[in-house]
Tab-separated table of C-alpha atoms and ligand atoms in Angstrom:
chain	number	residue	atom	x	y	z
A	1	MET	CA	-21.600	2.194	-4.390
A	2	ILE	CA	-18.413	-0.047	-4.574
A	3	LYS	CA	-17.566	-2.938	-2.535
A	4	LEU	CA	-14.307	-3.692	-1.044
A	5	HIS	CA	-13.464	-7.008	-0.411
A	6	HIS	CA	-10.696	-6.555	2.241
A	7	LEU	CA	-8.348	-9.117	3.865
A	8	GLY	CA	-7.127	-8.498	7.136
A	9	PHE	CA	-3.419	-7.834	7.577
A	10	SER	CA	-3.334	-6.677	3.845
A	11	ARG	CA	-2.839	-3.867	1.277
A	12	SER	CA	-6.582	-3.655	0.896
A	13	SER	CA	-5.990	-1.331	3.947
A	14	ARG	CA	-5.092	0.944	1.198
A	15	ILE	CA	-8.386	0.996	-0.018
A	16	ILE	CA	-10.207	1.793	3.091
A	17	TRP	CA	-7.760	4.740	3.804
A	18	LEU	CA	-8.680	5.740	0.280
A	19	CYS	CA	-12.274	5.878	0.507
A	20	GLU	CA	-12.292	7.193	4.020
A	21	GLU	CA	-9.935	10.313	3.237
A	22	ALA	CA	-11.655	10.837	-0.309
A	23	GLY	CA	-15.333	10.478	0.872
A	24	ILE	CA	-16.101	7.487	-1.545
A	25	ASP	CA	-19.031	5.703	-0.378
A	26	TYR	CA	-18.214	2.111	0.135
A	27	GLU	CA	-19.587	-1.145	1.490
A	28	MET	CA	-16.984	-3.708	2.657
A	29	LYS	CA	-16.882	-7.487	3.219
A	30	VAL	CA	-14.032	-8.563	5.590
A	31	TYR	CA	-11.809	-11.585	5.325
A	32	HIS	CA	-9.256	-13.544	7.455
A	33	ARG	CA	-6.000	-15.021	6.460
A	34	ASP	CA	-5.410	-18.725	6.629
A	35	PRO	CA	-3.487	-18.975	10.491
A	36	LYS	CA	-1.397	-21.824	8.908
A	37	THR	CA	-0.578	-20.874	5.171
A	38	ARG	CA	-1.273	-17.065	5.824
A	39	ARG	CA	-2.917	-17.188	2.223
A	40	SER	CA	-6.422	-15.764	1.644
A	41	PRO	CA	-9.420	-17.986	2.236
A	42	PRO	CA	-11.329	-19.599	-0.726
A	43	GLU	CA	-14.109	-17.561	0.102
A	44	LEU	CA	-12.549	-14.498	-1.434
A	45	ALA	CA	-12.195	-16.613	-5.028
A	46	ASP	CA	-16.031	-15.743	-5.414
A	47	ALA	CA	-15.201	-12.392	-5.507
A	48	HIS	CA	-12.382	-12.981	-8.178
A	49	ARG	CA	-10.570	-16.104	-8.968
A	50	LEU	CA	-7.361	-14.791	-7.791
A	51	ALA	CA	-8.587	-14.383	-4.397
A	52	LYS	CA	-6.429	-11.440	-3.916
A	53	ALA	CA	-6.916	-8.204	-1.748
A	54	PRO	CA	-7.928	-5.526	-2.547
A	55	THR	CA	-10.353	-6.859	-4.773
A	56	VAL	CA	-13.157	-3.815	-5.440
A	57	GLU	CA	-16.645	-4.223	-7.601
A	58	VAL	CA	-16.852	-0.977	-9.127
A	59	ASP	CA	-18.897	0.184	-12.111
A	60	GLY	CA	-19.719	-3.338	-13.287
A	61	HIS	CA	-16.084	-4.775	-13.012
A	62	THR	CA	-14.430	-6.595	-10.344
A	63	MET	CA	-11.201	-5.131	-10.286
A	64	VAL	CA	-7.616	-5.942	-8.643
A	65	GLU	CA	-4.233	-4.448	-8.449
A	66	SER	CA	-4.092	-1.551	-5.903
A	67	GLY	CA	-2.406	1.076	-8.076
A	68	ALA	CA	-4.688	0.832	-10.757
A	69	ILE	CA	-8.070	0.939	-8.186
A	70	ILE	CA	-6.523	3.730	-6.418
A	71	GLU	CA	-6.169	5.582	-9.753
A	72	TYR	CA	-9.693	4.701	-10.996
A	73	LEU	CA	-11.450	5.760	-7.908
A	74	ILE	CA	-9.855	8.879	-7.543
A	75	GLU	CA	-10.625	9.761	-10.967
A	76	LYS	CA	-14.052	8.402	-11.195
A	77	HIS	CA	-15.608	8.195	-7.738
A	78	SER	CA	-14.169	11.490	-6.029
A	79	ASP	CA	-13.701	14.969	-6.588
A	80	GLY	CA	-10.165	14.138	-7.492
A	81	ALA	CA	-8.758	15.926	-4.814
A	82	LEU	CA	-6.660	13.446	-3.971
A	83	GLY	CA	-5.058	12.930	-7.425
A	84	VAL	CA	-2.886	15.016	-9.751
A	85	ALA	CA	-4.561	16.725	-12.620
A	86	PRO	CA	-3.617	15.465	-16.257
A	87	ASP	CA	-2.384	18.854	-17.058
A	88	HIS	CA	-0.381	19.355	-13.393
A	89	PRO	CA	3.312	19.729	-13.921
A	90	GLU	CA	3.782	16.812	-11.611
A	91	ARG	CA	1.677	14.383	-13.151
A	92	ALA	CA	4.022	12.223	-14.544
A	93	LYS	CA	5.692	12.196	-11.477
A	94	TYR	CA	2.303	11.450	-9.430
A	95	LEU	CA	1.751	8.425	-12.175
A	96	GLU	CA	5.545	7.169	-11.552
A	97	TRP	CA	5.313	7.016	-7.650
A	98	LEU	CA	1.524	5.808	-7.759
A	99	HIS	CA	2.818	2.902	-9.533
A	100	PHE	CA	6.311	2.571	-7.853
A	101	ALA	CA	5.175	0.967	-4.701
A	102	GLU	CA	3.735	-2.071	-6.167
A	103	GLY	CA	6.090	-1.630	-9.444
A	104	THR	CA	9.708	-1.472	-8.508
A	105	MET	CA	9.484	-1.726	-5.034
A	106	GLY	CA	7.075	-4.931	-4.613
A	107	MET	CA	9.144	-8.038	-4.935
A	108	SER	CA	12.464	-7.384	-2.715
A	109	PHE	CA	10.133	-5.391	-0.455
A	110	ILE	CA	7.444	-8.191	0.315
A	111	ILE	CA	9.677	-11.181	-0.066
A	112	THR	CA	12.245	-9.878	2.600
A	113	GLY	CA	9.244	-8.588	4.560
A	114	ILE	CA	7.372	-12.123	5.115
A	115	ALA	CA	10.438	-14.400	4.901
A	116	PRO	CA	11.084	-13.933	8.646
A	117	MET	CA	7.469	-15.308	9.005
A	118	LEU	CA	8.204	-18.221	6.290
A	119	GLY	CA	11.359	-19.779	7.752
A	120	GLY	CA	13.807	-17.167	6.188
A	121	LEU	CA	15.835	-16.951	3.013
A	122	PRO	CA	18.932	-18.414	1.725
A	123	GLU	CA	22.161	-16.000	2.616
A	124	VAL	CA	22.671	-15.019	-0.996
A	125	MET	CA	19.219	-14.424	-2.030
A	126	GLY	CA	18.528	-12.470	1.403
A	127	GLY	CA	21.565	-10.519	0.630
A	128	PHE	CA	20.550	-9.798	-2.963
A	129	LEU	CA	17.097	-8.626	-2.060
A	130	GLN	CA	18.229	-6.500	0.949
A	131	ALA	CA	20.701	-4.670	-1.284
A	132	GLU	CA	17.738	-3.735	-3.685
A	133	VAL	CA	15.599	-2.757	-0.647
A	134	ASP	CA	18.550	-0.352	0.570
A	135	LYS	CA	18.732	1.252	-2.891
A	136	LEU	CA	15.212	1.827	-3.019
A	137	LEU	CA	14.908	3.312	0.291
A	138	ASP	CA	18.104	5.583	-0.234
A	139	HIS	CA	16.195	6.893	-3.505
A	140	LEU	CA	12.767	7.616	-1.627
A	141	GLU	CA	15.203	9.126	1.179
A	142	ILE	CA	16.655	11.622	-1.548
A	143	GLU	CA	13.208	12.339	-3.050
A	144	LEU	CA	11.427	12.988	0.337
A	145	GLU	CA	14.520	15.823	1.510
A	146	GLY	CA	12.343	18.806	2.298
A	147	LYS	CA	9.149	17.260	1.607
A	148	ASP	CA	5.935	16.016	3.323
A	149	PHE	CA	4.511	14.515	0.740
A	150	LEU	CA	5.697	12.262	-2.678
A	151	VAL	CA	4.162	14.954	-5.266
A	152	ALA	CA	2.624	18.131	-5.873
A	153	ASP	CA	3.106	19.311	-2.476
A	154	LYS	CA	-0.193	17.340	-0.904
A	155	PHE	CA	-1.477	14.003	0.122
A	156	THR	CA	-2.308	11.489	-2.745
A	157	GLY	CA	-3.068	8.345	-3.574
A	158	ALA	CA	0.781	7.819	-4.243
A	159	ASP	CA	1.321	8.244	-0.629
A	160	ILE	CA	-1.479	5.544	0.278
A	161	ASN	CA	-0.077	3.207	-2.251
A	162	LEU	CA	3.560	3.773	-0.904
A	163	HIS	CA	2.918	3.566	2.840
A	164	TYR	CA	2.217	-0.001	2.807
A	165	MET	CA	5.620	-0.834	1.697
A	166	LEU	CA	7.105	1.277	4.465
A	167	GLU	CA	4.979	-0.295	7.002
A	168	GLY	CA	7.321	-3.458	7.029
A	169	ARG	CA	10.262	-1.559	6.959
A	170	SER	CA	9.430	0.292	9.968
A	171	ALA	CA	8.629	-2.958	11.571
A	172	LEU	CA	12.312	-3.986	10.566
A	173	GLY	CA	13.904	-0.862	11.771
A	174	GLN	CA	14.886	0.061	8.472
A	175	LEU	CA	13.724	3.604	8.579
A	176	GLU	CA	15.755	4.541	11.596
A	177	ASN	CA	18.880	5.686	9.863
A	178	ARG	CA	16.911	7.182	6.800
A	179	PRO	CA	15.430	10.188	8.766
A	180	ASN	CA	13.152	11.593	6.066
A	181	CYS	CA	11.619	8.126	5.190
A	182	LYS	CA	11.068	8.121	8.894
A	183	ARG	CA	9.368	11.403	9.023
A	184	TYR	CA	7.185	10.766	6.095
A	185	PHE	CA	6.037	7.310	7.487
A	186	GLU	CA	5.169	8.690	11.133
A	187	ALA	CA	3.414	11.554	9.611
A	188	LEU	CA	1.330	9.483	7.285
A	189	VAL	CA	0.262	6.943	10.079
A	190	ALA	CA	-0.670	9.695	12.450
A	191	ARG	CA	-3.438	11.185	9.754
A	192	PRO	CA	-6.858	10.560	11.090
A	193	GLY	CA	-7.858	8.769	7.971
A	194	TYR	CA	-5.296	6.058	8.679
A	195	GLN	CA	-6.354	5.673	12.300
A	196	LYS	CA	-9.740	5.347	10.926
A	197	THR	CA	-8.628	2.478	8.544
A	198	VAL	CA	-7.056	0.666	11.039
A	199	GLU	CA	-10.098	1.039	13.680
A	200	LEU	CA	-12.265	-0.636	10.420
A	201	GLY	CA	-9.849	-2.941	9.185
A	202	GLY	CA	-7.369	-4.026	11.454
A	203	PRO	CA	-3.576	-3.656	11.486
A	204	VAL	CA	-1.938	-3.525	8.015
A	205	LEU	CA	0.789	-5.980	8.886
A	206	MET	CA	0.675	-9.734	10.094
A	207	PRO	CA	1.863	-10.268	13.359
A	208	ARG	CA	5.712	-11.173	13.544
A	209	PRO	CA	7.106	-13.905	15.163
A	210	SER	CA	8.835	-12.407	18.522
B	301	GSH	N1	0.187	-6.374	-6.647
B	301	GSH	C1	-0.952	-6.234	-5.999
B	301	GSH	C2	-0.817	-7.550	-4.725
B	301	GSH	C3	-2.067	-8.041	-4.328
B	301	GSH	C4	-1.640	-9.209	-3.015
B	301	GSH	O1	-0.860	-9.754	-3.292
B	301	GSH	N2	-2.450	-8.995	-1.982
B	301	GSH	C5	-2.185	-10.003	-1.032
B	301	GSH	C6	-2.411	-9.161	0.372
B	301	GSH	S1	-1.578	-8.046	0.826
B	301	GSH	C7	-3.154	-11.013	-1.120
B	301	GSH	O2	-4.159	-11.083	-1.593
B	301	GSH	N3	-2.457	-12.288	-0.558
B	301	GSH	C8	-3.236	-13.190	-0.287
B	301	GSH	C9	-3.251	-14.498	-0.988
B	301	GSH	O3	-2.427	-14.429	-2.110
B	301	GSH	O4	-3.607	-15.675	-0.850
B	301	GSH	C10	-1.876	-5.203	-5.424
B	301	GSH	O5	-1.112	-4.496	-4.966
B	301	GSH	O6	-2.969	-5.313	-5.153
């Protein structure tokens, strides 16, 4: 059985969601963010020195990095239904989207997402990063035209990994003028697997200042 170290209000919700939808057996240890610094608590460093979420103990290895964890768990610990097989015509696209969330999207989405809670960004930097966010959301908007899921006409690990980035954008109202992104996001959060994730792991996003 795998062990998930889950931090409240964090990306490790992805792994709860994956395990619930893929039928992967797991146990979970829950940690809470420091209310002042909003960082993970020191106990999480006992699991892995980075004290990051998600951290997963699997097959004798303590693993970090959501995309890699999702890819590995689907390949090795599920029937593969949430993955895209190596010989599938959309395999390359699947891997691209699976890693796009933390790769290309990560920096601008996360910094602009947490900035309002940490005193904001200088104007030039804020503008620079928001332009990047807009470009990437516009790319996603085109990609989702006429589609319910990112790849292979089915719900996959790529949708789970990407969803986290859209939570912040939805909270900031940045999906409102992008109908495909909005429709896609709303369908993801309506899934019973996602609802169960929130029930077990709590809300995905940190509460925002009003
Ligand atoms: N790229 C990594 C990012 C991991 C990460 O930064 N996780 C955040 C939670 S959303 C975290 O652990 N923050 C607490 C801290 O670093 O103190 C992944 O996708 O797993």
